[in-house]
Short mmCIF file of C-alpha atoms in Angstrom, two decimals:
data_model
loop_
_atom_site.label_atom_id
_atom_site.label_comp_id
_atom_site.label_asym_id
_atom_site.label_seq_id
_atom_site.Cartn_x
_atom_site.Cartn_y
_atom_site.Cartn_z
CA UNK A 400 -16.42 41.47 1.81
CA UNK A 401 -14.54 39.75 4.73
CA UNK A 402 -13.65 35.83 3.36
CA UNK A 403 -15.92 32.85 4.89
CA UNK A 404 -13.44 31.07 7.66
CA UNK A 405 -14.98 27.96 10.03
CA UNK A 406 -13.06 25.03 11.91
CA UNK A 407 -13.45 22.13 9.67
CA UNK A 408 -12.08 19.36 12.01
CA UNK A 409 -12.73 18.35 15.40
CA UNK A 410 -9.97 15.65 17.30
CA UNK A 411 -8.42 12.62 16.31
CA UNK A 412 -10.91 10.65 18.13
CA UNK A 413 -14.15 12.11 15.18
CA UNK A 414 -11.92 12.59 12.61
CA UNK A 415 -13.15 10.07 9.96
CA UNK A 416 -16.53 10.40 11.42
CA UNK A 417 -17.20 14.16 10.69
CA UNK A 418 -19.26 16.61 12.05
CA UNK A 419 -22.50 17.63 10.90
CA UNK A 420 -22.29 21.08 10.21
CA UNK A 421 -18.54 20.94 8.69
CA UNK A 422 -20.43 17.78 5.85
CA UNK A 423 -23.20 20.17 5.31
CA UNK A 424 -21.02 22.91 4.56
CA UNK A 425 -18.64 20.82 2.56
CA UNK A 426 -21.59 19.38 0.54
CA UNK A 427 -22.75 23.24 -0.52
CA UNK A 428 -19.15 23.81 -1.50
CA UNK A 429 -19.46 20.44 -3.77
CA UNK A 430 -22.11 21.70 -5.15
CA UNK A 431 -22.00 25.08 -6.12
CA UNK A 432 -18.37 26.03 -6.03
CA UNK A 433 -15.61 23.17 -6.09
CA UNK A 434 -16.85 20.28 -7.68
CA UNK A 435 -14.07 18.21 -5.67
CA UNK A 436 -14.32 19.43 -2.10
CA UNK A 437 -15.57 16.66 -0.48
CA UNK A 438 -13.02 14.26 -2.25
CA UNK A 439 -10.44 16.97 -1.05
CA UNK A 440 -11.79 16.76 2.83
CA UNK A 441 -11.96 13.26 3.20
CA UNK A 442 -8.13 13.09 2.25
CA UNK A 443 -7.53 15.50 4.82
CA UNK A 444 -9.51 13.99 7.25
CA UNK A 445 -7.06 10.60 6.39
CA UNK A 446 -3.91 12.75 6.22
CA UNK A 447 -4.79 14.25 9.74
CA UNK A 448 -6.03 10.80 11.31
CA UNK A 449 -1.95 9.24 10.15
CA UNK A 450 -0.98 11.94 12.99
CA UNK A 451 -3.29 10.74 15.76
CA UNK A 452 -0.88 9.62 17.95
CA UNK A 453 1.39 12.90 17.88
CA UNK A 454 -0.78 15.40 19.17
CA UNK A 455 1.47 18.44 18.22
CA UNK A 456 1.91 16.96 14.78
CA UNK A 457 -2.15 17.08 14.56
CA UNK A 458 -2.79 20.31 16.11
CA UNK A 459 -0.17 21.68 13.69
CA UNK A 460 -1.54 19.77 10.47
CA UNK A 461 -4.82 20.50 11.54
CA UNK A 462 -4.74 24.31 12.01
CA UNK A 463 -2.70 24.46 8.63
CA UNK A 464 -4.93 22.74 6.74
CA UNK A 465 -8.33 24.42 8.14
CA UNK A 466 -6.15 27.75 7.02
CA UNK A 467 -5.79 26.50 3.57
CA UNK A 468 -8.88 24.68 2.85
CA UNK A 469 -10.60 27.71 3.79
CA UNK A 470 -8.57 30.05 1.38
CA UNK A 471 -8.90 27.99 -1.29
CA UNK A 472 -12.91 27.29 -1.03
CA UNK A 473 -14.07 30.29 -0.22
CA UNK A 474 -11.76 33.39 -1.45
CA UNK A 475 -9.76 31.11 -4.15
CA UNK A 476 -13.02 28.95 -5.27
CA UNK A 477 -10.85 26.27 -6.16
CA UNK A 478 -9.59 22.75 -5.66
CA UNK A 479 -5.87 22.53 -4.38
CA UNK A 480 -5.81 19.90 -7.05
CA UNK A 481 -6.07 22.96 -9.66
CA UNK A 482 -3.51 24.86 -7.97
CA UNK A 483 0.09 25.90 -9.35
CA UNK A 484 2.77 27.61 -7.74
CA UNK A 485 1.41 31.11 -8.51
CA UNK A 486 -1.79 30.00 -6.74
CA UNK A 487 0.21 28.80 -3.81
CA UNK A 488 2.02 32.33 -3.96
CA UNK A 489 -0.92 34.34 -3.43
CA UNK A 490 -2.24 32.14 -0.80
CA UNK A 491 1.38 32.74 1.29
CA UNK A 492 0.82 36.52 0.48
CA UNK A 493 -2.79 36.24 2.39
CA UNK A 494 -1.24 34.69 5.23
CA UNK A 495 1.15 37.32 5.28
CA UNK A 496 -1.31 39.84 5.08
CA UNK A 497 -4.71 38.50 6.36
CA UNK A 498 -7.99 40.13 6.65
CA UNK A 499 -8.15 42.26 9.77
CA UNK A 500 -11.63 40.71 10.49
CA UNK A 501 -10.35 37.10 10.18
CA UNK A 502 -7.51 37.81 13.19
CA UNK A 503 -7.83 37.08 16.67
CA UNK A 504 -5.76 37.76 19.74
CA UNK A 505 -6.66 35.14 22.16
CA UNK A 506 -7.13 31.41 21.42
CA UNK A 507 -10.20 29.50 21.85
CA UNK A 508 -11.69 26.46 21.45
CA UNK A 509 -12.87 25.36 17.63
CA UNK A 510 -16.18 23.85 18.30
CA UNK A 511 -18.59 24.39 21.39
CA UNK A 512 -21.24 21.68 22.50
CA UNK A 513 -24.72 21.87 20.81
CA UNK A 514 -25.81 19.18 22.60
CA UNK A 515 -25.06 16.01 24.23
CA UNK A 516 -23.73 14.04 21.93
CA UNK A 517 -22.57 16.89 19.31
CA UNK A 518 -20.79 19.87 18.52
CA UNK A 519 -21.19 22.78 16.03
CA UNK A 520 -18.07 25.39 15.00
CA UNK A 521 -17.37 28.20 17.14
CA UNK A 522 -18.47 31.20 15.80
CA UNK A 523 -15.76 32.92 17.65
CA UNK A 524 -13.00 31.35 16.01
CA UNK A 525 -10.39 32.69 14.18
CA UNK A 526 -7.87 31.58 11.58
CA UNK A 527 -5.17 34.06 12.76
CA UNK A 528 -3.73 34.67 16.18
CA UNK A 529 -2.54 38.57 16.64
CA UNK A 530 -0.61 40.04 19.45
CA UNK A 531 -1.46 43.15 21.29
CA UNK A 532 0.63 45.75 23.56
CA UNK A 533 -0.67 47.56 26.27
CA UNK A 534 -4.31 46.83 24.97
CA UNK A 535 -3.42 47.76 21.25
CA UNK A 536 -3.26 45.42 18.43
CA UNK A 537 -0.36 45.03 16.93
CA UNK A 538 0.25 44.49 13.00
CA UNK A 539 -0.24 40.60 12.04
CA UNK A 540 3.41 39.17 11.18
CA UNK A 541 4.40 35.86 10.62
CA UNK A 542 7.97 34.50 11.39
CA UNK A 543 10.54 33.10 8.79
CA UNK A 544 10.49 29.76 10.86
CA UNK A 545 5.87 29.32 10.94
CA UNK A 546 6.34 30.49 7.15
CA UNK A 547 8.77 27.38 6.03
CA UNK A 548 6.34 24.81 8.45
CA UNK A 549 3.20 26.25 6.64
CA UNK A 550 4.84 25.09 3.40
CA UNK A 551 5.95 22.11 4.74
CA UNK A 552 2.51 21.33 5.75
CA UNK A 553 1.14 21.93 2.90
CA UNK A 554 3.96 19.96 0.65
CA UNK A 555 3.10 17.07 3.08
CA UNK A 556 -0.69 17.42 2.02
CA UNK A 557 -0.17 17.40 -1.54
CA UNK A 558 2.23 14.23 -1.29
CA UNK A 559 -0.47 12.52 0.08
CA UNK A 560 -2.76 13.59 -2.19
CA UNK A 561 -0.36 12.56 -4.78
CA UNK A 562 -0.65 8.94 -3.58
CA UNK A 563 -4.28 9.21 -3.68
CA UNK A 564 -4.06 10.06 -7.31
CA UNK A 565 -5.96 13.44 -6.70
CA UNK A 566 -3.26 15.21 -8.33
CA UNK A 567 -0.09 14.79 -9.90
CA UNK A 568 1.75 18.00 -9.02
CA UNK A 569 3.21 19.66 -5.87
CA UNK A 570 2.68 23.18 -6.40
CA UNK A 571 4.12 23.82 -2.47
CA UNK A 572 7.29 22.55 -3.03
CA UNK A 573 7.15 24.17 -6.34
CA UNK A 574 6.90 27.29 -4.36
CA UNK A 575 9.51 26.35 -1.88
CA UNK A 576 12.24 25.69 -4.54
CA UNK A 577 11.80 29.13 -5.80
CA UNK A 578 11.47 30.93 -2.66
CA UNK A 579 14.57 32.57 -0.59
CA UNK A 580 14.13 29.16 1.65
CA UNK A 581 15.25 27.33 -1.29
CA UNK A 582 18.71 25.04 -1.14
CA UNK A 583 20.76 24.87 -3.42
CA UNK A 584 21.14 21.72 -3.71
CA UNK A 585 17.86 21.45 -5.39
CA UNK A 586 19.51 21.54 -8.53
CA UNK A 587 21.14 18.11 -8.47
CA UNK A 588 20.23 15.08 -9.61
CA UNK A 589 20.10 11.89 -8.19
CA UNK A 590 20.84 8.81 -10.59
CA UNK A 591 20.69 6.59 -8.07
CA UNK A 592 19.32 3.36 -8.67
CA UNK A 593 16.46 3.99 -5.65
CA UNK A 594 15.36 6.88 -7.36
CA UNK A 595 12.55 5.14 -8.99
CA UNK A 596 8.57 5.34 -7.99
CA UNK A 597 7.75 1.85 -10.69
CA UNK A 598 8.63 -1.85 -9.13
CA UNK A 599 11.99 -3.20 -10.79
CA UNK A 600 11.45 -6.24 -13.17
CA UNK A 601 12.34 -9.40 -10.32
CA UNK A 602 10.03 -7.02 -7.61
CA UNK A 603 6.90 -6.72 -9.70
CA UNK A 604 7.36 -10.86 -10.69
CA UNK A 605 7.31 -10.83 -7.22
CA UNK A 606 3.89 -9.49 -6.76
CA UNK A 607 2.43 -11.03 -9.94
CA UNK A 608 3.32 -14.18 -7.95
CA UNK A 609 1.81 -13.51 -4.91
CA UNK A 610 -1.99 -12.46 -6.05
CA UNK A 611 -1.85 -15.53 -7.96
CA UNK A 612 -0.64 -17.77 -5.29
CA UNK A 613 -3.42 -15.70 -3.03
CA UNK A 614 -5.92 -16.69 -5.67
CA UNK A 615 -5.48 -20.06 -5.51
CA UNK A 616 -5.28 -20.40 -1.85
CA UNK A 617 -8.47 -18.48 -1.10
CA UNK A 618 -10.29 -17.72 -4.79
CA UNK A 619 -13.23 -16.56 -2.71
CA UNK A 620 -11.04 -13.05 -1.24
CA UNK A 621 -8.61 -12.61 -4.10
CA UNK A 622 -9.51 -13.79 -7.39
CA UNK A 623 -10.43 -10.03 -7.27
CA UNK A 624 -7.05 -8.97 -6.23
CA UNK A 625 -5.42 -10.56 -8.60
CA UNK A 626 -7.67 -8.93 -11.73
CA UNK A 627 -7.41 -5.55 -9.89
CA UNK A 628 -3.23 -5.94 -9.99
CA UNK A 629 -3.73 -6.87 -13.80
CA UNK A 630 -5.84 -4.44 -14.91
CA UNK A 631 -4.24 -1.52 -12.69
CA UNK A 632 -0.70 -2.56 -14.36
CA UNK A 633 -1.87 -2.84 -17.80
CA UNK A 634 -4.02 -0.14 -18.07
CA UNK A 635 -1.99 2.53 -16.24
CA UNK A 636 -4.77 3.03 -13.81
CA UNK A 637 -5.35 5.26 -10.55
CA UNK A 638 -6.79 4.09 -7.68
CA UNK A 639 -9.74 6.33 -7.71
CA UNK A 640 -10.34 4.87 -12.05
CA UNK A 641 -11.63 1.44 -10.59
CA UNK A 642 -13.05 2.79 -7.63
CA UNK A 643 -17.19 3.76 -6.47
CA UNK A 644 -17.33 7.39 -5.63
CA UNK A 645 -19.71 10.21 -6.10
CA UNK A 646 -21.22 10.09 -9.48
CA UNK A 647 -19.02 6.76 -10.39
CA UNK A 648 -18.84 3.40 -10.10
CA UNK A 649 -16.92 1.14 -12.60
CA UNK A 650 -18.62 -1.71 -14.27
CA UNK A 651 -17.71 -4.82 -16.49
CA UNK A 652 -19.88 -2.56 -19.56
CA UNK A 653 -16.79 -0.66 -20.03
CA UNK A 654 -14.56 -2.90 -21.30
CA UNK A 655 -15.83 -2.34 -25.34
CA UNK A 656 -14.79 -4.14 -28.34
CA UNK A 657 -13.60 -1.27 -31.12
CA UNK A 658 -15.49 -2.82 -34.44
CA UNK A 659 -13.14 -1.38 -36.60
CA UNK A 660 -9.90 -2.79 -34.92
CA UNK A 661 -11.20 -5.98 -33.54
CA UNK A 662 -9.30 -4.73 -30.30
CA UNK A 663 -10.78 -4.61 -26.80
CA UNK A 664 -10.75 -1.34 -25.36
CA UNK A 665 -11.23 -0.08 -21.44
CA UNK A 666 -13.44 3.20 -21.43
CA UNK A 667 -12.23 5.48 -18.84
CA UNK A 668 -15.22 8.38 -17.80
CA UNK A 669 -13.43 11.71 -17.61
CA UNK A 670 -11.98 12.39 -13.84
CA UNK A 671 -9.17 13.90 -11.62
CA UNK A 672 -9.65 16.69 -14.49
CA UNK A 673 -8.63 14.53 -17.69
CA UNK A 674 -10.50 14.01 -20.87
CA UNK A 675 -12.86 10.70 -21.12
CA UNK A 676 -10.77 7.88 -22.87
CA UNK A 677 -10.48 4.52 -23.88
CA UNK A 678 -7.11 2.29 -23.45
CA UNK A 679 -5.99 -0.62 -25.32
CA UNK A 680 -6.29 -3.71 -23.81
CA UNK A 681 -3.73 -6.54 -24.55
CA UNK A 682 -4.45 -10.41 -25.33
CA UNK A 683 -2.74 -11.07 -21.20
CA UNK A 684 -5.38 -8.89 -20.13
CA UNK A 685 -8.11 -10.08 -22.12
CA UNK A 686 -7.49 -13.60 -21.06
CA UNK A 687 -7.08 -12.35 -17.47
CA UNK A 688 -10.82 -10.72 -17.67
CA UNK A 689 -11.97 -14.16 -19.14
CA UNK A 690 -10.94 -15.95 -16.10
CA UNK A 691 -12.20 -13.41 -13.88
CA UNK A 692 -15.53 -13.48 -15.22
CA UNK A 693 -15.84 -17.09 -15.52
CA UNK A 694 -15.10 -17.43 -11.66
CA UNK A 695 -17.61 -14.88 -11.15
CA UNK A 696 -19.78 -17.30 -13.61
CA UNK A 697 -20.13 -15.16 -16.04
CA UNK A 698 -19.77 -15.26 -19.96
CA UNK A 699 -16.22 -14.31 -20.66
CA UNK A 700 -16.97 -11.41 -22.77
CA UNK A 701 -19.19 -8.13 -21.54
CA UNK A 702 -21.45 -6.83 -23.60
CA UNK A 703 -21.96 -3.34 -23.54
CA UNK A 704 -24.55 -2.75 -21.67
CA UNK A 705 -23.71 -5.25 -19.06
CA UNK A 706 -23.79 -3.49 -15.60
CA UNK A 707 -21.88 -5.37 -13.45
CA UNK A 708 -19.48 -4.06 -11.02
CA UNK A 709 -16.06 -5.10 -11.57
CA UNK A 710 -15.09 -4.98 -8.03
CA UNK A 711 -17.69 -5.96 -5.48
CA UNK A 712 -17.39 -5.82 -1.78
CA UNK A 713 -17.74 -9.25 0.13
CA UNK A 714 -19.26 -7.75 3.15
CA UNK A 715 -21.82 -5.50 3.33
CA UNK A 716 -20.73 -1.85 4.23
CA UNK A 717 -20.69 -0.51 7.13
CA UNK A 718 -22.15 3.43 6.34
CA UNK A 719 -22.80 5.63 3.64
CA UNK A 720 -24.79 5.56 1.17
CA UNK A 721 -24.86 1.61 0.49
CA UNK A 722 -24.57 0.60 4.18
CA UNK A 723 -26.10 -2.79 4.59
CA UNK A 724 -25.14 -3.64 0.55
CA UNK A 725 -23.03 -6.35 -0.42
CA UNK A 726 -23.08 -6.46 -4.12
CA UNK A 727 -21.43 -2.71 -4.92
CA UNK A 728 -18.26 -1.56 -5.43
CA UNK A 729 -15.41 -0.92 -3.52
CA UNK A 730 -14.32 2.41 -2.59
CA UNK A 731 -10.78 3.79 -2.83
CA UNK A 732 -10.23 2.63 0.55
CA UNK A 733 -10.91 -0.84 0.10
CA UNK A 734 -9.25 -0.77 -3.61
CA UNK A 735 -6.00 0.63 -2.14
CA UNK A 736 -6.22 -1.65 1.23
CA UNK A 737 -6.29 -4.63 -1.23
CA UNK A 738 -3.45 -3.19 -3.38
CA UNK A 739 -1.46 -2.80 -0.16
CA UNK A 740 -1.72 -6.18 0.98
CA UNK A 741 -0.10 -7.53 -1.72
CA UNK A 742 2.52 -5.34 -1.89
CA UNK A 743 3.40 -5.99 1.65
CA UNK A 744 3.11 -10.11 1.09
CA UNK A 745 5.25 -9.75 -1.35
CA UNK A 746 7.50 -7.99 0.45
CA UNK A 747 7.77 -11.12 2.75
CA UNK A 748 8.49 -13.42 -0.23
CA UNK A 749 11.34 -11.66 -1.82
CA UNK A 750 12.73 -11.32 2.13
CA UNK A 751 12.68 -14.68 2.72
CA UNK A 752 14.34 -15.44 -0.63
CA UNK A 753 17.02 -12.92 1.13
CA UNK A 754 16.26 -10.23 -1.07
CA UNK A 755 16.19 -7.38 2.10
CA UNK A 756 17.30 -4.33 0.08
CA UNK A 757 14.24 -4.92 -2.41
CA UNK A 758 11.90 -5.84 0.64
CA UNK A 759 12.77 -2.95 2.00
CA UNK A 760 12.71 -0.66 -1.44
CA UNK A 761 8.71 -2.73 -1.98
CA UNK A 762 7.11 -1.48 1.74
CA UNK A 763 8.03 1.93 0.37
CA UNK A 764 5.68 1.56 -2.93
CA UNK A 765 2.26 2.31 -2.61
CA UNK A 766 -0.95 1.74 -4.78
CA UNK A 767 -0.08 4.07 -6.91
CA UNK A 768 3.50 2.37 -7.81
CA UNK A 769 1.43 0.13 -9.86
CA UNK A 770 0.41 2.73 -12.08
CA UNK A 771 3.87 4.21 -12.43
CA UNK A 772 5.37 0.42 -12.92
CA UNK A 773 2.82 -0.57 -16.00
CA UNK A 774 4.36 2.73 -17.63
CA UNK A 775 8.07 2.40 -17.04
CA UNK A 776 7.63 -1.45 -18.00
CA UNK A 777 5.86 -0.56 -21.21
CA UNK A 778 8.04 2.56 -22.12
CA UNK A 779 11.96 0.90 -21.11
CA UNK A 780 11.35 -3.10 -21.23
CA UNK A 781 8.15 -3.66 -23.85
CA UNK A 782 9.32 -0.62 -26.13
CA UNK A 783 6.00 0.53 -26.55
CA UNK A 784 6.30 3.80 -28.28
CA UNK A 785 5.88 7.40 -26.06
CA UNK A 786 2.66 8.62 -27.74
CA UNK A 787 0.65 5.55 -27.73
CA UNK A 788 1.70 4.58 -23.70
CA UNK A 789 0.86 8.78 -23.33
CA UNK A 790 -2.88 8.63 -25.01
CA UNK A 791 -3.36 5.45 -22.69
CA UNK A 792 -2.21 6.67 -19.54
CA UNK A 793 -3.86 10.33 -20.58
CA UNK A 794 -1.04 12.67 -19.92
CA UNK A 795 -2.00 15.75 -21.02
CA UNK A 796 1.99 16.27 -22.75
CA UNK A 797 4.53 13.75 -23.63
CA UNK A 798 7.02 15.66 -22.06
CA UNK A 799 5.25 13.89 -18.53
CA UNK A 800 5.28 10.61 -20.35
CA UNK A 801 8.59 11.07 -21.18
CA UNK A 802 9.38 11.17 -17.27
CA UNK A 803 9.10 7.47 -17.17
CA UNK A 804 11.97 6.73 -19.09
CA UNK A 805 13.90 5.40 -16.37
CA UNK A 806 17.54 4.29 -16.58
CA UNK A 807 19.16 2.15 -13.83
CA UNK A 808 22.90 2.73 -12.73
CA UNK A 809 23.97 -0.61 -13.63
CA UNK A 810 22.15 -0.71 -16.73
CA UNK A 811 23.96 2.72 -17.81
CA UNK A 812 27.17 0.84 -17.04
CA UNK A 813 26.40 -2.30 -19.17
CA UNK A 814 25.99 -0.23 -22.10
CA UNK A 815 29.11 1.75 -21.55
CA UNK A 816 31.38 -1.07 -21.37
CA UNK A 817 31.07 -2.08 -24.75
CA UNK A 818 31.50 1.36 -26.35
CA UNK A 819 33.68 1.35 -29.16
CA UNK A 820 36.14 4.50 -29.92
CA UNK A 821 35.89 4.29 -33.71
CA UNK A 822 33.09 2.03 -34.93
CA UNK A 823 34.68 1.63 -38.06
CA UNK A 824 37.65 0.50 -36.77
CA UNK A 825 39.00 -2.11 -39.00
CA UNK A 826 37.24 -1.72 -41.76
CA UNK A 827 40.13 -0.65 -44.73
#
C-alpha cells in the first residue's frame, strides 16, 4: 500500500493561519493515530514562520519538514517526539529509497485555488523529485550534500522543539554523530564556563529583581509574571505544565496539601509522555502563592476543588476556541512571551550595571532556561539530593538528573588551589 503524502503548508504569509483541509487532516491524525500531531504542527508552523523573511531558508525548511511529518504520521504512526536515532535511521533509508508512486519528475505547485479566498492540496504533488533521460526515469538518488541539509533540517526542528519542551532529545543529531558525516571532534568536551543552559547565581538575582520591580510598577500586567517566574523555578516546570492546551488547563485546585506531611504539593497531570506527579513545594513558594492569591483577592490557600485558573489572560483572545474570553488561561505562547520579557529586561539591567558578557550570555536563555536553572540551583548551590530534585522534575533516570551537575571553570580552580599533597601532613 503506497504511504499517504499531502502538502501541509502553504507560504509565509498563512502560515500561522492554516489551511482548512491540512487542520482537518491534522485533527484525524490527533485523533486516531498520533495523539500529539497537532501540538507537533503548530511548532512547525512557528519554526517555519522564524524563516519568513529568507525565502530559500523556508522553501527548504518547508519541503523538509512536509517530507518528515508525512513519514512519521502516516507510514511511522508516530510523534517525532517518540523518535530515537534508529527511528531517524529508517526514515533516512526511505528517503533514500522512496516509494516509486510517491516520486515525481517535474515540480508543481503545492496547493491549487478552490475558490476565492482558499486553497486545497494539490493532488498532483509529490514528495520526491526524479530525473529522467531521453523520456525514461531514472533511479531516485539523493546526493551526499541534500542528505547532510535533510539532517540539518531536521536537527534544527527538534532544537526548537526542545525549547518548546515537546521533547528533550535530538534523535537527528544523534544520527548525525554516528553517521560517516560525523566529525571527529564530536568527542570533546567543552568545560567552558558558557557551556551552561541554567542562569548563573548574580543573572537569575537579576531576573528575580526585575518581575518584582515589574510587579510593583504595574501589579495589574505582572503580578502574574512574577508568580509564573516563581513557580516555573521552583517547581522545575515546562512551559507547556502551566499552560491551556487541548485537554488541559492548569488551575489554583492543584496545588494540594499532603495530610500526612503537612507539606504543600503541586499536582502535575501526566504530559509530554511522563507519569502524573506531584512536586514539593517550599515555604518561598508557598508564601509567593499567598501573595498572588490575595492580589487576585482570594483566600491564600486553595482548596481542592477550587477551579481557578492560575494564569488568566487580560484581554480577551483573539481565535480559537475561547475567542472573545477573558477569564482563561494563557497558552504557551503567551506563557513563554511573558517569560521572555523578563529575561530580556533583565538583560538591560545587568547591561547597564556593565555586566555585557552576562547580558549577552541572558538574550541567549529562553523559557525553558528557567526550568534548567531551578535544577542546577537546587542540585550544585541548595544541595538538594539527586533523587528527590529527579522525582520532582520527573526524569525518567537519574543518570539525566545527574546532567545538571554543573561545574564552573573558576569554581574548579578555587577548589584546586587549596589541595593539599599529604593531608596528614604534620601530624607525628
Amino acid at each position: 500500500m503506497t504511504p499517504f503524502a499531502m502538502p501541509l503548508f502553504e507560504n509565509a504569509a498563512t502560515i500561522l493561519t492554516g489551511n482548512q483541509t491540512v487542520n482537518d487532516h491534522i485533527t484525524h491524525i490527533s485523533l486516531n493515530q498520533v495523539e500529539d500531531a497537532g501540538l507537533i504542527y503548530q511548532c512547525s508552523c512557528e519554526l517555519l514562520y522564524c524563516q519568513k523573511d529568507n525565502e530559500n531558508s523556508f522553501k527548504s525548511y518547508r519541503s523538509e519538514l512536509t517530507t518528515f511529518l508525512n513519514w512519521c504520521f502516516s507510514v511511522a504512526k508516530l510523534s517525532p517526539a517518540a523518535l530515537k536515532r534508529q527511528q531517524i535511521s529508517q526514515y533516512i533509508d526511505y528517503c533514500l529509497n522512496p516509494p516509486i508512486e510517491l516520486v515525481g519528475y517535474f515540480n508543481v505547485a503545492q496547493f491549487i485555488k478552490f475558490d476565492v479566498s482558499s486553497q486545497i492540496p494539490n493532488p498532483k504533488w509529490k514528495p520526491f523529485i526524479g530525473k529522467k533521460h531521453d523520456g525514461i526515469a531514472l533511479p531516485y538518488q539523493l546526493s551526499d550534500n541534500a542528505l547532510k541539509t535533510k539532517v540539518a533540517i531536521l536537527s534544527s526542528f527538534y532544537n526548537y522543539l526542545i525549547s518548546e519542551e515537546v521533547t528533550e532529545r535530538n534523535p537527528a543529531q544523534a544520527w548525525l554523530n554516528h553517521s560517516r558525516f560525523a566529525s571527529k571532534a564530536r568527542h570533546s568536551i567543552s568545560n567552558d564556563d558558557s557551556n551552561q543552559m541554567a542562569f548563573t547565581e548574580l543573572q537569575w538575582s537579576y531576573i528575580i529583581a526585575t518581575a518584582e520591580k515589574l510587579a510593583l510598577q504595574e501589579p495589574e500586567a505582572h503580578q502574574r509574571s512574577l508568580f509564573l517566574i516563581k513557580l516555573v523555578y521552583s517547581c522545575y516546570l515546562r512551559v507547556s505544565d502551566v499552560s491551556a492546551r487541548a485537554g488541559y488547563s492548569p488551575i489554583m485546585g492543584q496545588f494540594k496539601l499532603n495530610k500526612h506531611s503537612n507539606i504543600w504539593q503541586f499536582y502535575l497531570p501526566k504530559s509530554k509522555g511522563q507519569k502524573s506527579r506531584y512536586i514539593s513545594v517550599s515555604k518561598a513558594l508557598l508564601q509567593a502563592l499567598q501573595d498572588y492569591r490575595r492580589y487576585l483577592g482570594l483566600v491564600p490557600y486553595p482548596s481542592p476543588t477550587d477551579e481557578t485558573p492560575l494564569f488568566v489572560r487580560h484581554r480577551p483572545a483573539g481565535r480559537g476556541r475561547e475567542a472573545g474570553t477573558i477569564n482563561a488561561n494563557l497558552g504557551i505562547r503567551q506563557i513563554r512571551d511573558i517569560i521572555e520579557f523578563i529575561i530580556e529586561n533583565a538583560a538591560k539591567s545587568i547591561e547597564s550595571d556593565d555586566l555585557y558578557d552576562d547580558a549577552v550570555f541572558m538574550r541567549k536563555m529562553s523559557a525553558h532556561s528557567i526550568r534548567h536553572t531551578g535544577i542546577t540551583h537546587d542540585i550544585n548551590i541548595n544541595q538538594r539530593p539527586l533523587s528527590h530534585v529527579q522525582a520532582d522534575a520527573g526524569h525518567e533516570s537519574i543518570d539525566t538528573t545527574s546532567l545538571y551537575l554543573h561545574t564552573l571553570g573558576s569554581e574548579r580552580d578555587a577548589s584546586a588551589a587549596n589541595k593539599p599533597l599529604d593531608v596528614l601532613a604534620g601530624i607525628e
